[in-house]
Short mmCIF file of C-alpha atoms in Angstrom, two decimals:
data_model
loop_
_atom_site.label_atom_id
_atom_site.label_comp_id
_atom_site.label_asym_id
_atom_site.label_seq_id
_atom_site.Cartn_x
_atom_site.Cartn_y
_atom_site.Cartn_z
CA MET A 1 -0.01 -0.55 0.07
CA ILE A 2 2.53 1.83 0.66
CA ARG A 3 3.96 2.14 -3.23
CA LYS A 4 0.45 2.89 -3.98
CA SER A 5 0.44 5.78 -2.15
CA ILE A 6 3.44 7.96 -3.53
CA SER A 7 2.39 6.61 -6.96
CA LEU A 8 -0.34 8.34 -6.06
CA VAL A 9 1.74 11.18 -4.51
CA ALA A 10 4.01 11.40 -7.98
CA LEU A 11 0.46 11.49 -10.12
CA SER A 12 -1.26 14.45 -8.38
CA MET A 13 3.08 16.05 -8.76
CA LEU A 14 2.95 15.60 -11.96
CA PHE A 15 -0.45 17.05 -13.11
CA SER A 16 0.30 19.74 -11.03
CA SER A 17 2.65 21.34 -12.85
CA CYS A 18 1.27 24.85 -15.49
CA VAL A 19 1.92 27.50 -16.98
CA SER A 20 1.54 30.51 -15.05
CA LEU A 21 -0.85 34.00 -16.72
CA ALA A 22 0.55 36.78 -14.34
CA PRO A 23 2.36 39.07 -16.46
CA LYS A 24 5.64 39.92 -17.05
CA LEU A 25 6.14 42.75 -14.40
CA ASP A 26 9.51 44.58 -15.72
CA ILE A 27 9.98 47.24 -13.13
CA ASN A 28 11.99 50.04 -14.26
CA SER A 29 13.32 52.28 -11.27
CA ASP A 30 15.88 53.61 -13.04
CA ASP A 31 13.88 55.15 -15.63
CA VAL A 32 11.49 56.07 -12.91
CA VAL A 33 14.75 57.98 -11.30
CA ALA A 34 16.44 59.15 -13.54
CA LYS A 35 13.28 61.23 -15.18
CA SER A 36 12.33 63.43 -12.06
CA PHE A 37 15.94 64.61 -11.41
CA LYS A 38 17.89 65.82 -14.52
CA ASN A 39 20.80 65.78 -12.54
CA TYR A 40 20.24 62.74 -11.31
CA GLN A 41 23.76 60.25 -11.06
CA ILE A 42 24.34 56.24 -9.47
CA ALA A 43 27.78 57.60 -6.94
CA GLU A 44 29.21 55.41 -4.67
CA ASP A 45 27.27 52.89 -2.66
CA ASN A 46 27.48 52.65 1.41
CA SER A 47 26.30 49.73 2.83
CA ASN A 48 28.37 50.72 5.90
CA ILE A 49 25.04 53.36 7.03
CA ASN A 50 23.91 51.52 10.39
CA LEU A 51 22.26 52.10 13.01
CA ASN A 52 25.59 51.09 15.76
CA SER A 53 29.07 53.02 12.95
CA PHE A 54 26.10 55.57 13.36
CA LEU A 55 24.87 55.95 17.10
CA ILE A 56 27.85 57.39 19.75
CA ASP A 57 26.10 58.72 22.92
CA GLU A 58 25.83 55.98 25.72
CA ASN A 59 22.50 56.97 26.81
CA LEU A 60 20.87 57.25 22.90
CA LYS A 61 22.36 53.64 22.16
CA THR A 62 20.94 52.68 25.79
CA LEU A 63 17.51 54.45 24.64
CA VAL A 64 16.54 53.15 21.39
CA ASN A 65 17.76 49.90 22.29
CA LEU A 66 14.80 50.78 25.33
CA VAL A 67 12.06 51.52 22.52
CA LEU A 68 13.20 49.02 19.39
CA GLU A 69 12.91 46.43 22.61
CA ASN A 70 9.18 47.44 24.28
CA ASN A 71 7.43 50.03 21.84
CA LYS A 72 3.93 49.09 21.38
CA ASP A 73 4.61 49.99 17.13
CA ILE A 74 7.47 47.24 16.43
CA LYS A 75 5.29 45.09 18.52
CA ILE A 76 2.55 45.31 16.24
CA ALA A 77 4.18 44.78 13.42
CA LEU A 78 5.54 42.04 14.73
CA LEU A 79 2.96 40.97 14.24
CA ARG A 80 1.71 41.54 10.61
CA VAL A 81 4.68 39.65 9.69
CA GLU A 82 3.58 36.83 11.75
CA GLU A 83 -0.11 37.08 10.76
CA SER A 84 1.41 37.15 6.57
CA LYS A 85 3.77 33.99 7.19
CA SER A 86 0.58 32.36 8.43
CA LEU A 87 -1.37 33.55 4.86
CA TYR A 88 1.92 32.26 2.64
CA ARG A 89 1.91 29.34 4.60
CA ILE A 90 -1.63 28.30 3.53
CA GLU A 91 -1.13 29.17 0.01
CA GLU A 92 1.72 27.71 0.16
CA SER A 93 0.53 24.40 0.56
CA ASN A 94 -2.32 24.06 -2.21
CA LEU A 95 0.58 23.59 -4.30
CA TYR A 96 0.64 19.70 -2.04
CA PRO A 97 -1.78 17.26 -2.23
CA LYS A 98 -3.36 16.73 0.69
CA ILE A 99 -3.37 13.05 1.46
CA ASP A 100 -5.12 11.24 4.83
CA ALA A 101 -4.78 7.98 6.01
CA ASN A 102 -8.68 5.74 7.26
CA GLY A 103 -9.71 2.79 8.78
CA SER A 104 -13.15 1.94 9.79
CA PHE A 105 -15.08 -1.28 10.47
CA SER A 106 -18.53 -2.34 10.85
CA ARG A 107 -20.77 -5.16 11.09
CA ASP A 108 -23.93 -5.61 9.41
CA LYS A 109 -26.76 -7.94 9.70
CA LYS A 110 -29.22 -9.66 6.79
CA GLU A 111 -31.19 -12.26 7.14
CA GLU A 112 -29.95 -13.54 10.11
CA ILE A 113 -25.98 -13.81 8.93
CA ILE A 114 -24.18 -10.95 10.24
CA LYS A 115 -21.56 -9.62 8.73
CA ASN A 116 -18.09 -7.73 9.52
CA SER A 117 -16.32 -5.81 7.53
CA TYR A 118 -13.34 -4.29 7.34
CA LYS A 119 -11.03 -0.76 5.95
CA ALA A 120 -7.39 0.26 6.08
CA SER A 121 -6.76 3.51 3.01
CA VAL A 122 -5.39 6.37 2.08
CA GLY A 123 -6.42 8.97 0.33
CA THR A 124 -5.38 12.40 -1.56
CA VAL A 125 -7.58 15.34 -2.77
CA PHE A 126 -5.35 17.32 -5.21
CA GLU A 127 -6.53 20.47 -7.36
CA LEU A 128 -4.12 20.16 -10.73
CA ASP A 129 -2.90 23.06 -10.83
CA LEU A 130 -3.27 23.45 -15.32
CA PHE A 131 -3.23 27.89 -15.50
CA GLY A 132 -1.43 28.61 -12.01
CA LYS A 133 -4.33 29.89 -10.10
CA ASN A 134 -2.72 28.56 -6.71
CA ARG A 135 0.96 29.22 -7.56
CA SER A 136 -0.35 32.91 -8.49
CA LEU A 137 -1.73 32.85 -4.63
CA ASN A 138 1.00 31.17 -2.84
CA ASP A 139 3.68 33.74 -5.73
CA SER A 140 1.10 37.00 -4.14
CA ALA A 141 1.04 35.20 -0.23
CA LYS A 142 4.76 35.21 -0.01
CA ASN A 143 5.32 39.09 -1.47
CA ASN A 144 3.17 40.36 0.86
CA PHE A 145 4.98 38.35 3.60
CA LEU A 146 8.43 39.85 2.15
CA ALA A 147 6.51 43.14 2.34
CA THR A 148 5.72 43.12 6.04
CA GLN A 149 9.11 41.94 6.91
CA TYR A 150 10.24 45.71 5.01
CA ALA A 151 7.12 47.03 6.59
CA LEU A 152 8.63 46.53 9.91
CA SER A 153 12.32 47.57 8.96
CA SER A 154 9.95 50.56 8.15
CA THR A 155 8.22 51.05 11.58
CA LYS A 156 11.66 50.84 13.25
CA LEU A 157 13.73 53.58 11.24
CA SER A 158 10.97 55.93 11.81
CA LEU A 159 11.11 54.83 15.63
CA VAL A 160 14.66 55.47 16.00
CA SER A 161 14.20 58.56 14.48
CA GLN A 162 11.58 59.87 16.93
CA THR A 163 13.75 58.34 19.02
CA ILE A 164 16.73 59.93 18.87
CA ASN A 165 15.01 63.90 17.20
CA SER A 166 13.81 63.08 20.94
CA TYR A 167 15.82 63.08 23.10
CA LEU A 168 17.93 66.34 21.19
CA SER A 169 14.50 68.31 21.89
CA LEU A 170 13.89 67.28 25.27
CA ALA A 171 18.51 68.87 25.71
CA THR A 172 17.31 71.86 23.47
CA ASN A 173 15.37 72.77 26.00
CA ILE A 174 17.04 71.81 28.84
CA GLU A 175 19.36 73.40 27.63
CA ASN A 176 17.44 76.67 26.83
CA LEU A 177 16.35 76.25 30.55
CA ASN A 178 19.56 77.25 31.94
CA LEU A 179 20.34 79.24 30.01
CA GLN A 180 16.81 81.33 31.27
CA LYS A 181 17.86 80.88 34.92
CA LYS A 182 20.97 82.16 34.56
CA ILE A 183 19.53 85.41 31.98
CA TYR A 184 16.38 85.68 35.75
CA GLU A 185 19.49 85.61 37.88
CA ASN A 186 20.98 88.69 35.84
CA LEU A 187 17.30 91.12 35.38
CA SER A 188 17.07 90.35 39.01
CA SER A 189 20.18 92.11 40.33
CA VAL A 190 19.35 93.71 37.53
CA TYR A 191 16.16 95.00 39.26
CA GLU A 192 16.87 95.24 42.61
CA LEU A 193 20.28 97.73 40.83
CA THR A 194 17.27 99.88 39.48
CA GLN A 195 14.87 99.89 42.99
CA LYS A 196 18.29 100.98 44.20
CA LYS A 197 18.64 103.76 41.40
CA PHE A 198 15.72 105.41 41.89
CA ALA A 199 15.22 105.02 45.47
CA ALA A 200 18.83 107.56 45.32
CA GLY A 201 16.40 109.12 42.58
CA VAL A 202 18.98 108.74 39.58
CA ILE A 203 16.20 107.26 37.54
CA GLY A 204 12.73 106.99 37.61
CA LYS A 205 9.29 104.90 37.60
CA GLU A 206 9.24 103.33 34.01
CA ASP A 207 12.89 102.10 33.94
CA VAL A 208 11.59 100.07 37.93
CA LEU A 209 8.47 99.43 35.57
CA SER A 210 9.89 97.80 32.85
CA SER A 211 12.60 95.62 35.32
CA PHE A 212 10.50 94.17 37.13
CA ALA A 213 8.07 93.43 33.89
CA MET A 214 11.45 91.57 32.53
CA LEU A 215 11.54 90.29 35.12
CA LYS A 216 8.08 88.54 35.29
CA GLU A 217 8.34 87.35 31.39
CA SER A 218 12.10 85.44 32.66
CA GLN A 219 9.60 84.66 34.73
CA ASN A 220 7.37 82.74 32.50
CA GLU A 221 9.53 81.61 29.69
CA ILE A 222 11.72 78.84 31.95
CA ILE A 223 8.17 78.31 33.27
CA ALA A 224 7.30 77.56 29.37
CA TYR A 225 11.04 75.14 29.21
CA GLU A 226 9.49 73.22 32.11
CA ASN A 227 6.49 72.80 30.60
CA GLN A 228 8.06 72.06 26.98
CA ILE A 229 10.75 69.47 28.66
CA GLN A 230 7.87 67.44 30.16
CA ILE A 231 6.14 67.33 27.26
CA ASP A 232 9.84 66.19 25.17
CA ILE A 233 9.78 63.56 28.31
CA ASN A 234 6.04 62.50 27.50
CA SER A 235 6.85 61.98 24.01
CA LEU A 236 10.14 59.74 25.12
CA GLU A 237 7.20 57.76 27.69
CA LEU A 238 5.21 56.72 24.86
CA LEU A 239 7.78 55.65 22.69
CA LEU A 240 9.82 53.32 25.08
CA GLY A 241 6.64 52.14 26.57
CA SER A 242 7.26 53.28 29.85
CA THR A 243 8.63 55.34 32.26
CA LEU A 244 11.50 57.93 30.68
CA SER A 245 15.25 57.08 34.17
CA GLU A 246 16.11 59.87 35.07
CA SER A 247 19.68 58.83 34.31
CA LEU A 248 19.63 59.36 30.93
CA ILE A 249 17.95 62.51 30.45
CA PRO A 250 20.10 64.47 29.14
CA ASN A 251 21.84 67.88 31.08
CA ASN A 252 21.99 70.52 28.26
CA LEU A 253 22.79 70.47 24.37
CA ARG A 254 26.16 69.28 24.48
CA LYS A 255 28.00 70.97 20.94
CA ASP A 256 30.40 68.83 19.47
CA ASP A 257 30.10 65.93 17.29
CA SER A 258 30.19 63.54 20.59
CA TYR A 259 25.76 62.73 20.05
CA LEU A 260 26.16 61.61 16.81
CA ALA A 261 28.84 60.13 13.29
CA LEU A 262 28.13 61.79 9.76
CA VAL A 263 26.99 59.85 7.62
CA LYS A 264 28.92 60.24 4.29
CA SER A 265 27.33 59.60 0.96
CA GLY A 266 26.04 61.17 -1.79
CA ILE A 267 22.65 60.05 -3.79
CA SER A 268 23.42 56.09 -4.44
CA SER A 269 20.34 54.41 -6.01
CA ASN A 270 21.19 50.96 -4.96
CA ILE A 271 20.91 52.34 -2.13
CA LEU A 272 17.28 54.44 -1.98
CA LEU A 273 15.60 51.86 -3.84
CA ASN A 274 16.72 49.58 -1.58
CA ARG A 275 14.55 51.51 1.12
CA PRO A 276 12.49 49.84 3.51
CA ASP A 277 9.35 51.85 2.93
CA ILE A 278 10.99 51.56 -0.83
CA LYS A 279 10.99 47.79 -1.69
CA GLU A 280 7.80 47.18 0.91
CA LEU A 281 6.33 49.55 -1.85
CA GLU A 282 8.15 46.94 -4.17
CA TYR A 283 6.85 43.54 -3.13
CA GLN A 284 3.15 44.74 -2.19
CA LEU A 285 3.25 44.71 -6.46
CA ARG A 286 4.51 42.54 -7.39
CA ALA A 287 1.85 40.25 -4.97
CA LYS A 288 -1.01 42.86 -6.98
CA ASN A 289 0.74 41.34 -10.19
CA ALA A 290 0.70 37.98 -9.76
CA ASN A 291 -3.30 38.61 -8.43
CA ILE A 292 -3.69 38.96 -12.02
CA GLY A 293 -2.33 35.75 -12.19
CA ALA A 294 -4.83 34.01 -9.92
CA ALA A 295 -7.81 36.48 -12.30
CA ARG A 296 -7.26 35.37 -14.88
CA ALA A 297 -7.01 32.13 -14.51
CA ALA A 298 -10.55 31.79 -13.35
CA PHE A 299 -11.73 31.41 -16.77
CA PHE A 300 -10.55 28.07 -17.13
CA PRO A 301 -11.47 25.04 -15.76
CA SER A 302 -10.43 23.80 -12.76
CA ILE A 303 -9.75 19.77 -12.36
CA ALA A 304 -9.88 18.29 -9.26
CA LEU A 305 -7.90 14.20 -8.62
CA THR A 306 -9.58 12.22 -5.91
CA ALA A 307 -7.09 8.96 -5.63
CA ASN A 308 -7.93 5.80 -2.96
CA THR A 309 -5.37 3.13 -2.13
CA GLY A 310 -5.85 0.51 0.51
CA TYR A 311 -7.84 -2.90 1.73
CA SER A 312 -10.61 -4.24 2.53
CA SER A 313 -11.66 -7.64 3.78
CA SER A 314 -15.32 -9.35 5.75
CA SER A 315 -11.82 -10.26 7.86
CA LEU A 316 -9.32 -8.19 10.43
CA ASN A 317 -6.28 -11.68 9.92
CA ASN A 318 -6.23 -11.01 6.21
CA LEU A 319 -6.72 -7.53 5.38
CA PHE A 320 -4.14 -7.01 4.04
CA LEU A 321 -3.40 -9.30 1.65
CA SER A 322 -2.28 -8.80 -2.32
CA PRO A 323 -6.27 -9.63 -3.02
CA ASN A 324 -8.13 -7.37 -0.84
CA SER A 325 -6.78 -4.53 -1.88
CA PHE A 326 -8.30 -2.02 -4.49
CA TRP A 327 -8.31 0.85 -5.67
CA GLN A 328 -9.82 4.18 -7.34
CA ILE A 329 -8.94 7.65 -8.82
CA SER A 330 -12.28 10.40 -9.56
CA PRO A 331 -10.85 13.66 -12.03
CA SER A 332 -13.30 15.80 -11.59
CA ILE A 333 -13.99 19.35 -14.31
CA ASN A 334 -15.71 22.56 -12.98
CA LEU A 335 -16.03 25.17 -16.38
CA PRO A 336 -16.94 28.19 -15.49
CA ILE A 337 -19.28 29.08 -18.40
CA PHE A 338 -21.49 32.35 -16.69
CA THR A 339 -20.65 33.70 -14.13
CA ALA A 340 -22.61 37.27 -14.29
CA GLY A 341 -19.42 39.12 -14.95
CA GLU A 342 -17.76 38.25 -11.71
CA ASN A 343 -15.00 36.94 -12.69
CA SER A 344 -13.84 39.82 -15.52
CA ALA A 345 -14.79 42.27 -12.71
CA LYS A 346 -11.99 40.48 -10.34
CA LEU A 347 -9.86 40.41 -13.70
CA ASP A 348 -10.62 44.27 -13.95
CA LEU A 349 -9.89 45.29 -10.27
CA SER A 350 -6.62 42.80 -10.26
CA GLU A 351 -5.39 45.82 -12.38
CA THR A 352 -6.33 48.27 -10.88
CA GLN A 353 -4.46 47.26 -7.73
CA LYS A 354 -1.34 46.86 -10.05
CA GLU A 355 -1.62 49.75 -12.08
CA ILE A 356 -2.18 51.37 -8.31
CA ALA A 357 0.70 49.95 -6.93
CA LEU A 358 3.05 50.73 -9.46
CA ASN A 359 2.57 54.18 -9.23
CA GLU A 360 2.43 54.16 -5.36
CA TYR A 361 5.79 52.66 -5.98
CA GLN A 362 7.25 55.41 -8.48
CA LYS A 363 5.62 57.79 -6.66
CA GLY A 364 7.95 56.31 -3.66
CA ILE A 365 10.93 56.70 -5.96
CA GLN A 366 10.46 60.11 -6.46
CA THR A 367 9.60 61.05 -2.69
CA ALA A 368 12.61 58.83 -0.95
CA PHE A 369 14.83 61.22 -3.72
CA LYS A 370 13.49 64.32 -3.02
CA GLU A 371 14.12 63.56 0.70
CA VAL A 372 17.29 62.83 0.37
CA ASN A 373 17.87 65.97 -1.76
CA ASP A 374 16.42 68.26 0.92
CA ALA A 375 18.43 66.44 3.67
CA LEU A 376 21.84 67.37 1.31
CA MET A 377 20.98 70.65 0.47
CA VAL A 378 20.54 71.41 4.24
CA ARG A 379 23.90 69.75 5.39
CA LYS A 380 25.52 71.65 1.86
CA ASN A 381 25.21 75.21 3.93
CA ILE A 382 24.99 74.01 8.06
CA TYR A 383 28.32 74.77 9.22
CA THR A 384 28.39 78.29 7.24
CA LYS A 385 25.09 79.14 9.34
CA LEU A 386 26.48 77.76 12.20
CA GLN A 387 29.56 80.02 12.24
CA ASN A 388 27.90 82.48 10.65
CA GLN A 389 25.45 82.14 14.02
CA LYS A 390 29.03 81.63 17.04
CA GLU A 391 30.68 84.63 15.49
CA LEU A 392 27.01 86.42 16.11
CA THR A 393 26.17 85.92 18.91
CA SER A 394 29.43 85.89 19.89
CA SER A 395 29.29 89.29 19.81
CA ILE A 396 26.54 90.22 20.45
CA GLN A 397 27.46 88.94 23.38
CA ASP A 398 30.22 91.29 24.03
CA ALA A 399 27.98 93.71 23.61
CA TYR A 400 26.16 93.19 25.88
CA ASN A 401 28.34 92.65 28.70
CA ILE A 402 29.83 96.07 28.20
CA ALA A 403 26.32 97.36 27.84
CA LEU A 404 25.08 95.52 31.18
CA ASN A 405 28.79 96.86 33.15
CA SER A 406 27.98 100.43 31.65
CA TYR A 407 24.59 100.27 33.72
CA LYS A 408 25.56 98.89 36.64
CA ILE A 409 28.40 101.97 37.13
CA GLY A 410 26.38 104.37 35.91
CA TYR A 411 26.88 105.19 32.46
CA GLY A 412 25.12 103.78 30.19
CA SER A 413 22.04 103.92 30.12
CA TYR A 414 18.98 101.04 31.08
CA LEU A 415 17.25 101.55 27.95
CA ASN A 416 20.92 100.24 26.73
CA MET A 417 21.23 97.70 28.32
CA LEU A 418 17.90 96.39 27.48
CA ILE A 419 18.62 96.32 23.62
CA ALA A 420 21.87 95.23 24.62
CA GLN A 421 20.00 91.97 26.75
CA LYS A 422 16.82 91.26 24.48
CA ALA A 423 19.88 90.50 21.07
CA TYR A 424 21.70 88.62 23.46
CA ILE A 425 19.08 85.77 24.67
CA ASN A 426 17.95 85.63 20.93
CA SER A 427 20.81 84.93 19.73
CA GLN A 428 21.87 82.29 22.34
CA LYS A 429 18.93 80.79 21.69
CA THR A 430 19.44 81.02 17.65
CA LEU A 431 22.62 79.48 18.01
CA THR A 432 20.98 76.68 20.31
CA GLN A 433 18.89 75.66 17.66
CA THR A 434 21.47 76.00 14.83
CA TYR A 435 23.48 72.84 16.74
CA LEU A 436 19.92 71.41 17.04
CA GLU A 437 19.15 71.08 13.33
CA GLU A 438 22.52 70.49 12.95
CA LEU A 439 22.18 67.42 13.94
CA GLU A 440 17.97 66.12 13.32
CA ASN A 441 20.02 66.52 9.90
CA ARG A 442 22.50 63.93 10.50
CA VAL A 443 19.34 62.06 11.49
CA GLU A 444 17.31 62.35 8.58
CA ILE A 445 19.62 62.04 6.01
CA PHE A 446 20.90 58.97 8.54
CA LYS A 447 16.72 58.05 7.80
CA THR A 448 16.35 59.41 3.80
CA LEU A 449 19.62 56.83 3.20
CA GLY A 450 17.92 53.97 4.74
CA GLY A 451 20.26 53.56 7.19
CA GLU A 452 20.36 49.45 8.55
CA ILE A 453 18.61 49.47 12.43
CA GLU A 454 19.91 45.39 12.65
#
């Protein structure tokens, strides 16, 4: 019986060879890019853009690893991968025969005669995939599975970028809070000095009121930064899915290269076309293309094969003797004659869905190149902007110190000191913001080039 079972399986597999009716998919990515960007050229491939070499700061490394381990969006994406994998396995199983083993016993009485019947058999049921319907559905499920894997990578890349930017925003607001507290201390001493000058009749009441207003304005700025810091912490805790440890909270924004490495790269088609979001769109397109093959196959007959072999006897003792063996093959055919346009509509739907996926893929490529071009454009001028702001801040700080000292010794006017102070505060905040922009640009380049997380 084992030989017969193997023969049934072999027979089923022989008839399962098929021709796919899915159209050939020609993805000309370079043509899409070349038509969209006049100065497009392939640059040197940078396969070493990975998270481990990008992160330098130890707190950032710890924070990012915690997010990758605990973030709910990542867990959801992982479950979707498992879901898609199961669907793929289900479709793949339809490519192979289903084999069952059965055993039965019956006891009948007729005209005072009792008769026993023993039966043991192995059977297979298999659809002969002559026109590739099951193969196309399997290809679609496989490509959807691969798409969800890239969706997971894309989710990780996005969340890593959010985490780094939230951390840098927190450090920036702490830096601004520290600055505002120093300004408040200076304003307090100026207010005390102003009161003394007013008491001595050196200045008028309006200077005292202006100094008091500046003091209260500074207090409100402190409150605003404290609120913003808490908002940043809340954002990080949402990403973490837990409370942010105090040991991971920065003291300030360091103005150096100790946070992130600088990714040096031109625009490489190999890099951008392998971005996880682009690969996700590509495999979604491949899945939709495979669905066309399944829709086309629905117009053709489907043939199913049922085969059984085994033994049947009235005695259990001689059940497996050769004279008691049997076999049976039962082919069946289903020919679609009238479906009220259902098959045509399904084919039209699958072709439309493929065109949608194709345009989404092409748009994704164009968006990727735009994002990289934008990030590199900012990078091109960021150091000039940063250097200019450093020199401007240094000059304004000197002017403020001169105006403040002159006012304290009675030579300078309160108005000049006030103007210089405002300019100094704004310049310091702008300098800090420029440092933040430079770091955020590093993150953007890493993200837009599809930096590897694992």
